[in-house]
Amino acid sequence: MDYPYILNFFIMLLFAYLYWKNPRQKYVKWAFALQFLFFALRAPVVAGDMWNYIRYLDGERNFYNYDSRELEMGFLIYRQILSSLHIGRFGCMLINSFFICFPVYLLIKKYSSNPPLSLALVTVFGLYVLYFCALRQVLGLSVLFMCMLYVLEDKRKINNKRKIFVYVLGTFIGYTFHTSIIIYSILFAVSFFLRHIMKKKILIIGVVLSALMGVVLERFNIGQAFDFFLNLNFSATERIQGYLESEETNEITSVMLALRPSVLAMTAFYFIDKEKETHWFTIIYFIGVVMGNLFISVPMVNRLIQGMTVFGIIVFTWIFNGKYVFDYKYRKMVNTICLFVFLYFSQSIVKNNLYSNIDLTASSRMHPYQFIWEDYSQHPSIKYYGN
């Protein structure tokens, strides 16, 4: 059993319960601190290409991997700075973890109704795959998230033209870490303007229809949908095309498993208050879920979609807002549904972290979780994926 993932989830749930009963900031601080340590203290071999990233960043070797594509300029500068500091693997893990966690923590602290619950939902939404594996992508997203925080500031304090400038500048900086950031920036901007016309019914119907087309009926042809876009052959599509043409296969072993994101989204959209239906985060989350449903057959779809569904860990907590607080019957129904959801996901998380159900040769290399002070010389990242 891979205990660290299980313990981390239940500790975050405990803090979420304590905060729900008595919303004291100390629970938020403790939850943030422990979650940060869960990121920063893991061995550099845990997850995807992290082993390659860390040895490249700390100067142990002068190349990232054998991909013929050049690395983005922003990441090259980032690497030059870190390698010049001579801080070793542990120092690189700390700095990486700070830069990828801090913007999300700011978003959660400011907008979540229950910050520890949002941190528990990181496990439920499967976001560790993104945050543990996709370092360049997440660094780029972190820049974009900081710009979004700036855009969301009170209009009386900041000129709209300045907000646009900061957002465009942030998009450019994020793009220098990972070219896919331009795609996220466009989708986020579209979401910002769509929020005025979105309603609860549209959100729920959109999720249902996309789930039927992509997951249940499997009638959506991702290849045809993206042929024209990918044939433009500009650099931002290179990473996308790599994901779509991956040699890995994506087998939908369970319709129920594939429908989990839709169930979570519909639960959130049904119970959130009217003013939250049109929030920027809600629309981004909605688009992420719809795209995830339609592109379910794409092997590495999560690497693309999770940059949007990450906002679901905030949106889901909003079901505890508004009339929920004042209407006892409504509160009882929400409590019952949430209890069922978390009981289901709790048993699922425990089951998925049993070694009998874990493929140690999987390309995600998320298991086993090891701490940086442990001997990780036999970890699958080294044992099965090279030196």
Tab-separated table of C-alpha atoms in Angstrom:
chain	number	residue	atom	x	y	z
A	1	MET	CA	0.000	0.000	0.000
A	2	ASP	CA	1.354	3.435	-0.945
A	3	TYR	CA	0.611	5.013	2.445
A	4	PRO	CA	1.795	8.627	1.858
A	5	TYR	CA	-0.905	9.341	-0.737
A	6	ILE	CA	-3.603	7.851	1.497
A	7	LEU	CA	-2.451	9.602	4.677
A	8	ASN	CA	-2.130	12.938	2.894
A	9	PHE	CA	-5.712	12.705	1.624
A	10	PHE	CA	-7.211	11.842	5.011
A	11	ILE	CA	-5.186	14.495	6.837
A	12	MET	CA	-6.506	17.121	4.409
A	13	LEU	CA	-10.039	15.798	4.952
A	14	LEU	CA	-9.562	16.111	8.708
A	15	PHE	CA	-8.459	19.735	8.361
A	16	ALA	CA	-11.425	20.361	6.046
A	17	TYR	CA	-13.811	19.013	8.682
A	18	LEU	CA	-12.190	21.060	11.455
A	19	TYR	CA	-12.357	24.204	9.318
A	20	TRP	CA	-16.007	23.501	8.466
A	21	LYS	CA	-16.863	23.215	12.163
A	22	ASN	CA	-14.715	26.206	13.171
A	23	PRO	CA	-13.181	28.259	10.313
A	24	ARG	CA	-9.921	29.199	11.994
A	25	GLN	CA	-6.936	30.263	9.893
A	26	LYS	CA	-4.575	27.938	11.739
A	27	TYR	CA	-6.210	24.953	10.001
A	28	VAL	CA	-5.596	26.595	6.625
A	29	LYS	CA	-1.938	27.289	7.455
A	30	TRP	CA	-1.304	23.763	8.717
A	31	ALA	CA	-2.993	22.229	5.679
A	32	PHE	CA	-0.998	24.416	3.282
A	33	ALA	CA	2.264	23.649	5.091
A	34	LEU	CA	1.731	19.883	5.045
A	35	GLN	CA	0.647	19.887	1.404
A	36	PHE	CA	3.726	21.899	0.451
A	37	LEU	CA	5.978	19.417	2.266
A	38	PHE	CA	4.224	16.571	0.450
A	39	PHE	CA	5.386	18.196	-2.794
A	40	ALA	CA	8.821	19.357	-1.700
A	41	LEU	CA	10.047	16.368	0.315
A	42	ARG	CA	9.287	13.694	-2.246
A	43	ALA	CA	12.189	11.950	-3.930
A	44	PRO	CA	13.033	13.457	-7.347
A	45	VAL	CA	12.245	10.115	-8.984
A	46	VAL	CA	8.547	10.283	-8.057
A	47	ALA	CA	6.460	11.030	-11.166
A	48	GLY	CA	7.051	11.275	-14.882
A	49	ASP	CA	10.101	13.165	-16.076
A	50	MET	CA	10.989	14.694	-12.710
A	51	TRP	CA	14.159	12.607	-12.456
A	52	ASN	CA	15.321	14.069	-15.775
A	53	TYR	CA	14.250	17.589	-14.783
A	54	ILE	CA	16.063	17.604	-11.444
A	55	ARG	CA	19.369	16.317	-12.782
A	56	TYR	CA	19.184	18.914	-15.538
A	57	LEU	CA	18.236	21.767	-13.211
A	58	ASP	CA	20.901	21.127	-10.573
A	59	GLY	CA	23.660	20.816	-13.187
A	60	GLU	CA	24.297	17.088	-12.882
A	61	ARG	CA	23.948	16.831	-16.651
A	62	ASN	CA	23.588	19.320	-19.481
A	63	PHE	CA	20.510	17.903	-21.224
A	64	TYR	CA	16.918	17.261	-20.161
A	65	ASN	CA	16.035	14.219	-22.295
A	66	TYR	CA	16.434	12.881	-25.808
A	67	ASP	CA	13.516	14.853	-27.272
A	68	SER	CA	14.724	16.622	-30.432
A	69	ARG	CA	12.569	19.682	-29.725
A	70	GLU	CA	14.354	22.608	-28.102
A	71	LEU	CA	13.399	23.657	-24.601
A	72	GLU	CA	11.663	26.995	-24.125
A	73	MET	CA	13.824	30.054	-23.378
A	74	GLY	CA	12.229	30.845	-20.013
A	75	PHE	CA	12.937	27.369	-18.719
A	76	LEU	CA	16.531	27.549	-19.981
A	77	ILE	CA	17.046	30.771	-17.996
A	78	TYR	CA	15.383	29.170	-14.962
A	79	ARG	CA	17.761	26.225	-15.256
A	80	GLN	CA	20.790	28.493	-15.577
A	81	ILE	CA	19.843	30.288	-12.366
A	82	LEU	CA	19.204	27.114	-10.358
A	83	SER	CA	22.333	25.312	-11.553
A	84	SER	CA	24.468	28.350	-10.702
A	85	LEU	CA	23.211	28.270	-7.101
A	86	HIS	CA	24.648	24.767	-6.500
A	87	ILE	CA	21.761	23.834	-4.210
A	88	GLY	CA	21.529	20.171	-5.185
A	89	ARG	CA	18.467	18.016	-5.751
A	90	PHE	CA	16.770	18.911	-2.474
A	91	GLY	CA	17.148	22.652	-3.085
A	92	CYS	CA	15.724	22.305	-6.596
A	93	MET	CA	12.755	20.333	-5.285
A	94	LEU	CA	12.056	23.038	-2.679
A	95	ILE	CA	12.230	25.905	-5.168
A	96	ASN	CA	10.171	24.094	-7.816
A	97	SER	CA	7.522	23.217	-5.231
A	98	PHE	CA	7.307	26.808	-4.013
A	99	PHE	CA	6.818	28.273	-7.482
A	100	ILE	CA	4.196	25.736	-8.573
A	101	CYS	CA	2.278	25.705	-5.270
A	102	PHE	CA	2.235	29.379	-4.288
A	103	PRO	CA	-0.091	30.732	-7.038
A	104	VAL	CA	-2.623	27.928	-6.524
A	105	TYR	CA	-2.520	28.447	-2.767
A	106	LEU	CA	-3.244	32.153	-3.274
A	107	LEU	CA	-6.228	31.285	-5.475
A	108	ILE	CA	-7.503	28.783	-2.921
A	109	LYS	CA	-6.978	31.058	0.081
A	110	LYS	CA	-8.816	33.949	-1.545
A	111	TYR	CA	-11.657	32.170	-3.336
A	112	SER	CA	-12.263	28.767	-1.725
A	113	SER	CA	-15.035	28.417	0.861
A	114	ASN	CA	-12.981	25.730	2.593
A	115	PRO	CA	-9.247	25.850	1.685
A	116	PRO	CA	-8.329	22.515	3.354
A	117	LEU	CA	-11.183	20.866	1.439
A	118	SER	CA	-9.746	22.270	-1.804
A	119	LEU	CA	-6.407	20.663	-0.906
A	120	ALA	CA	-8.141	17.330	-0.236
A	121	LEU	CA	-9.808	17.627	-3.640
A	122	VAL	CA	-6.376	17.698	-5.300
A	123	THR	CA	-6.369	13.932	-4.748
A	124	VAL	CA	-10.007	13.455	-5.797
A	125	PHE	CA	-9.452	15.409	-9.041
A	126	GLY	CA	-6.240	13.484	-9.777
A	127	LEU	CA	-4.149	16.648	-10.006
A	128	TYR	CA	-0.940	15.158	-8.630
A	129	VAL	CA	-0.201	13.726	-12.076
A	130	LEU	CA	-0.061	17.267	-13.481
A	131	TYR	CA	1.771	18.885	-10.567
A	132	PHE	CA	4.267	16.076	-10.022
A	133	CYS	CA	5.067	15.359	-13.681
A	134	ALA	CA	4.617	18.438	-15.880
A	135	LEU	CA	7.119	20.892	-14.389
A	136	ARG	CA	7.518	23.286	-17.335
A	137	GLN	CA	3.792	23.332	-18.024
A	138	VAL	CA	2.927	24.023	-14.391
A	139	LEU	CA	5.570	26.749	-14.062
A	140	GLY	CA	4.007	28.440	-17.091
A	141	LEU	CA	0.510	28.013	-15.660
A	142	SER	CA	1.676	29.471	-12.353
A	143	VAL	CA	2.647	32.704	-14.100
A	144	LEU	CA	-0.752	32.802	-15.802
A	145	PHE	CA	-2.555	32.146	-12.495
A	146	MET	CA	-0.771	35.095	-10.874
A	147	CYS	CA	-1.934	37.309	-13.741
A	148	MET	CA	-5.492	36.038	-13.271
A	149	LEU	CA	-5.346	37.079	-9.629
A	150	TYR	CA	-4.297	40.538	-10.785
A	151	VAL	CA	-7.155	40.700	-13.311
A	152	LEU	CA	-9.668	39.725	-10.619
A	153	GLU	CA	-8.634	42.585	-8.339
A	154	ASP	CA	-11.162	45.333	-7.612
A	155	LYS	CA	-11.803	47.424	-10.750
A	156	ARG	CA	-11.667	50.593	-8.668
A	157	LYS	CA	-8.033	49.878	-7.823
A	158	ILE	CA	-6.638	48.779	-11.189
A	159	ASN	CA	-7.166	50.175	-14.674
A	160	ASN	CA	-8.627	47.643	-17.156
A	161	LYS	CA	-5.976	48.443	-19.765
A	162	ARG	CA	-3.300	47.645	-17.206
A	163	LYS	CA	-5.020	44.326	-16.478
A	164	ILE	CA	-4.990	43.432	-20.175
A	165	PHE	CA	-1.312	44.347	-20.413
A	166	VAL	CA	-0.424	42.226	-17.370
A	167	TYR	CA	-2.438	39.271	-18.692
A	168	VAL	CA	-0.754	39.443	-22.126
A	169	LEU	CA	2.672	39.842	-20.512
A	170	GLY	CA	1.995	36.882	-18.214
A	171	THR	CA	0.910	34.817	-21.212
A	172	PHE	CA	4.190	35.606	-22.943
A	173	ILE	CA	6.297	34.750	-19.868
A	174	GLY	CA	4.330	31.529	-19.307
A	175	TYR	CA	4.781	30.700	-23.004
A	176	THR	CA	8.558	30.856	-22.536
A	177	PHE	CA	8.238	27.974	-20.061
A	178	HIS	CA	5.833	25.845	-22.086
A	179	THR	CA	4.299	26.667	-25.465
A	180	SER	CA	0.898	25.241	-24.497
A	181	ILE	CA	0.333	28.282	-22.249
A	182	ILE	CA	-0.860	30.261	-25.268
A	183	ILE	CA	-3.698	27.735	-25.639
A	184	TYR	CA	-4.643	28.054	-21.967
A	185	SER	CA	-4.497	31.842	-22.171
A	186	ILE	CA	-6.895	31.899	-25.132
A	187	LEU	CA	-9.312	29.470	-23.452
A	188	PHE	CA	-9.199	31.441	-20.188
A	189	ALA	CA	-9.880	34.684	-22.070
A	190	VAL	CA	-12.814	33.092	-23.927
A	191	SER	CA	-14.145	31.847	-20.566
A	192	PHE	CA	-13.910	35.355	-19.137
A	193	PHE	CA	-16.250	36.727	-21.809
A	194	LEU	CA	-18.549	33.681	-21.879
A	195	ARG	CA	-19.333	33.993	-18.179
A	196	HIS	CA	-21.987	36.655	-18.824
A	197	ILE	CA	-24.180	34.286	-20.839
A	198	MET	CA	-23.712	31.056	-18.868
A	199	LYS	CA	-26.497	29.668	-16.698
A	200	LYS	CA	-26.831	26.639	-14.448
A	201	LYS	CA	-28.885	24.752	-17.043
A	202	ILE	CA	-26.284	25.382	-19.752
A	203	LEU	CA	-23.499	24.141	-17.494
A	204	ILE	CA	-25.274	20.914	-16.555
A	205	ILE	CA	-26.627	20.173	-20.052
A	206	GLY	CA	-23.182	20.843	-21.550
A	207	VAL	CA	-21.544	18.327	-19.201
A	208	VAL	CA	-24.256	15.715	-19.842
A	209	LEU	CA	-24.147	16.045	-23.643
A	210	SER	CA	-20.336	15.969	-23.793
A	211	ALA	CA	-20.272	12.900	-21.548
A	212	LEU	CA	-22.807	11.131	-23.771
A	213	MET	CA	-20.898	11.972	-26.955
A	214	GLY	CA	-17.377	11.287	-25.729
A	215	VAL	CA	-17.629	8.766	-22.901
A	216	VAL	CA	-20.824	6.755	-23.383
A	217	LEU	CA	-21.295	6.744	-27.170
A	218	GLU	CA	-17.653	7.473	-28.126
A	219	ARG	CA	-18.872	9.331	-31.205
A	220	PHE	CA	-16.596	12.377	-31.015
A	221	ASN	CA	-13.671	12.169	-33.474
A	222	ILE	CA	-10.764	14.036	-31.915
A	223	GLY	CA	-8.601	13.568	-34.992
A	224	GLN	CA	-11.012	15.334	-37.318
A	225	ALA	CA	-11.646	18.066	-34.782
A	226	PHE	CA	-7.966	18.924	-34.511
A	227	ASP	CA	-6.618	18.188	-38.010
A	228	PHE	CA	-6.952	21.753	-39.231
A	229	PHE	CA	-5.663	23.233	-35.992
A	230	LEU	CA	-2.586	20.999	-35.846
A	231	ASN	CA	-1.793	21.516	-39.529
A	232	LEU	CA	-1.095	25.173	-38.796
A	233	ASN	CA	2.315	23.924	-37.601
A	234	PHE	CA	3.173	26.733	-35.202
A	235	SER	CA	5.192	25.964	-32.082
A	236	ALA	CA	2.313	26.111	-29.600
A	237	THR	CA	0.723	23.090	-31.274
A	238	GLU	CA	3.829	20.904	-31.205
A	239	ARG	CA	3.259	19.773	-27.612
A	240	ILE	CA	-0.447	19.236	-28.281
A	241	GLN	CA	0.293	17.154	-31.348
A	242	GLY	CA	2.751	15.089	-29.338
A	243	TYR	CA	0.021	14.257	-26.849
A	244	LEU	CA	-2.497	13.355	-29.556
A	245	GLU	CA	-0.053	11.163	-31.463
A	246	SER	CA	1.375	9.402	-28.410
A	247	GLU	CA	2.043	5.720	-28.910
A	248	GLU	CA	0.367	4.969	-25.608
A	249	THR	CA	-3.164	3.627	-25.733
A	250	ASN	CA	-6.003	4.891	-23.608
A	251	GLU	CA	-8.497	2.174	-22.788
A	252	ILE	CA	-11.685	3.208	-21.052
A	253	THR	CA	-11.871	0.261	-18.682
A	254	SER	CA	-14.911	1.570	-16.863
A	255	VAL	CA	-17.581	4.004	-17.966
A	256	MET	CA	-18.197	4.871	-14.321
A	257	LEU	CA	-14.523	5.700	-13.876
A	258	ALA	CA	-14.569	7.913	-16.960
A	259	LEU	CA	-17.743	9.670	-15.760
A	260	ARG	CA	-16.332	10.676	-12.355
A	261	PRO	CA	-15.260	14.180	-13.482
A	262	SER	CA	-18.743	14.774	-14.907
A	263	VAL	CA	-20.455	13.640	-11.711
A	264	LEU	CA	-18.301	15.958	-9.608
A	265	ALA	CA	-18.911	18.859	-11.992
A	266	MET	CA	-22.692	18.371	-12.107
A	267	THR	CA	-22.805	18.165	-8.299
A	268	ALA	CA	-20.934	21.457	-8.045
A	269	PHE	CA	-22.934	23.218	-10.772
A	270	TYR	CA	-26.286	22.106	-9.352
A	271	PHE	CA	-25.656	23.339	-5.804
A	272	ILE	CA	-23.631	26.538	-6.275
A	273	ASP	CA	-25.480	29.813	-5.924
A	274	LYS	CA	-26.606	31.897	-8.885
A	275	GLU	CA	-23.831	34.489	-8.579
A	276	LYS	CA	-21.226	31.712	-8.760
A	277	GLU	CA	-22.668	30.260	-11.972
A	278	THR	CA	-21.065	33.063	-13.957
A	279	HIS	CA	-17.748	33.202	-12.133
A	280	TRP	CA	-14.620	33.007	-14.286
A	281	PHE	CA	-13.407	29.890	-12.454
A	282	THR	CA	-16.735	28.124	-13.006
A	283	ILE	CA	-16.600	28.609	-16.770
A	284	ILE	CA	-12.953	27.512	-17.026
A	285	TYR	CA	-13.777	24.400	-15.005
A	286	PHE	CA	-16.823	23.741	-17.201
A	287	ILE	CA	-14.791	23.974	-20.424
A	288	GLY	CA	-12.145	21.677	-18.937
A	289	VAL	CA	-14.710	18.999	-18.042
A	290	VAL	CA	-16.420	19.220	-21.445
A	291	MET	CA	-13.091	18.925	-23.269
A	292	GLY	CA	-12.097	16.041	-21.019
A	293	ASN	CA	-15.294	14.204	-21.960
A	294	LEU	CA	-14.972	14.844	-25.677
A	295	PHE	CA	-11.262	13.992	-25.782
A	296	ILE	CA	-11.505	10.928	-23.536
A	297	SER	CA	-9.807	8.769	-26.187
A	298	VAL	CA	-6.658	10.926	-26.224
A	299	PRO	CA	-3.872	9.104	-24.316
A	300	MET	CA	-2.494	12.157	-22.487
A	301	VAL	CA	-5.623	14.283	-22.296
A	302	ASN	CA	-5.190	14.928	-18.553
A	303	ARG	CA	-1.939	16.778	-19.179
A	304	LEU	CA	-3.935	19.327	-21.171
A	305	ILE	CA	-7.265	19.377	-19.378
A	306	GLN	CA	-6.081	19.552	-15.766
A	307	GLY	CA	-4.786	23.075	-16.270
A	308	MET	CA	-8.490	23.997	-16.405
A	309	THR	CA	-10.135	21.437	-14.118
A	310	VAL	CA	-7.799	22.542	-11.316
A	311	PHE	CA	-10.322	25.341	-10.753
A	312	GLY	CA	-12.837	22.666	-9.782
A	313	ILE	CA	-11.151	22.300	-6.387
A	314	ILE	CA	-12.339	25.844	-5.670
A	315	VAL	CA	-15.721	25.703	-7.420
A	316	PHE	CA	-16.735	22.508	-5.603
A	317	THR	CA	-16.358	24.207	-2.201
A	318	TRP	CA	-18.879	26.867	-3.228
A	319	ILE	CA	-21.752	24.433	-2.708
A	320	PHE	CA	-21.401	25.355	0.971
A	321	ASN	CA	-22.160	29.023	0.268
A	322	GLY	CA	-25.294	31.113	0.193
A	323	LYS	CA	-28.640	29.509	0.921
A	324	TYR	CA	-26.857	26.391	2.140
A	325	VAL	CA	-25.988	28.323	5.292
A	326	PHE	CA	-29.542	29.400	6.023
A	327	ASP	CA	-31.785	26.608	4.754
A	328	TYR	CA	-31.640	23.613	7.085
A	329	LYS	CA	-33.259	21.175	4.630
A	330	TYR	CA	-30.931	22.262	1.866
A	331	ARG	CA	-27.943	21.930	4.206
A	332	LYS	CA	-28.962	18.405	5.180
A	333	MET	CA	-29.231	17.353	1.537
A	334	VAL	CA	-25.819	18.816	0.656
A	335	ASN	CA	-24.236	17.148	3.694
A	336	THR	CA	-25.673	13.783	2.716
A	337	ILE	CA	-24.525	14.045	-0.882
A	338	CYS	CA	-21.052	15.233	0.113
A	339	LEU	CA	-20.725	12.445	2.666
A	340	PHE	CA	-21.604	9.908	-0.025
A	341	VAL	CA	-19.156	11.467	-2.513
A	342	PHE	CA	-16.266	11.473	-0.060
A	343	LEU	CA	-16.991	7.978	1.232
A	344	TYR	CA	-16.945	6.744	-2.343
A	345	PHE	CA	-13.718	8.540	-3.218
A	346	SER	CA	-12.088	7.561	0.068
A	347	GLN	CA	-12.506	3.857	-0.624
A	348	SER	CA	-11.492	4.423	-4.236
A	349	ILE	CA	-8.290	6.238	-3.239
A	350	VAL	CA	-7.360	3.504	-0.773
A	351	LYS	CA	-8.050	0.807	-3.374
A	352	ASN	CA	-6.088	2.604	-6.088
A	353	ASN	CA	-3.065	2.837	-3.797
A	354	LEU	CA	-2.909	-0.874	-3.055
A	355	TYR	CA	0.195	-2.306	-4.705
A	356	SER	CA	-1.911	-5.126	-6.100
A	357	ASN	CA	-3.707	-2.467	-8.196
A	358	ILE	CA	-0.637	-0.392	-9.099
A	359	ASP	CA	1.366	-0.813	-12.275
A	360	LEU	CA	4.888	0.165	-11.208
A	361	THR	CA	5.984	0.305	-14.853
A	362	ALA	CA	3.348	2.918	-15.778
A	363	SER	CA	4.780	5.955	-17.562
A	364	SER	CA	3.389	8.312	-14.895
A	365	ARG	CA	5.807	6.753	-12.331
A	366	MET	CA	3.740	8.076	-9.436
A	367	HIS	CA	4.367	4.994	-7.301
A	368	PRO	CA	5.818	4.290	-4.904
A	369	TYR	CA	5.937	7.663	-3.168
A	370	GLN	CA	9.327	8.011	-1.498
A	371	PHE	CA	10.879	10.796	0.548
A	372	ILE	CA	14.041	12.481	-0.614
A	373	TRP	CA	16.119	11.077	2.270
A	374	GLU	CA	15.211	7.487	1.377
A	375	ASP	CA	17.204	5.199	-0.908
A	376	TYR	CA	15.359	5.544	-4.195
A	377	SER	CA	17.930	3.805	-6.409
A	378	GLN	CA	15.417	1.024	-7.201
A	379	HIS	CA	12.483	3.307	-7.951
A	380	PRO	CA	10.724	2.536	-11.275
A	381	SER	CA	11.930	5.865	-12.704
A	382	ILE	CA	15.466	4.490	-12.521
A	383	LYS	CA	14.809	0.746	-12.661
A	384	TYR	CA	12.565	0.734	-15.735
A	385	TYR	CA	13.184	4.067	-17.434
A	386	GLY	CA	16.949	4.419	-17.680
A	387	ASN	CA	19.865	6.025	-15.921
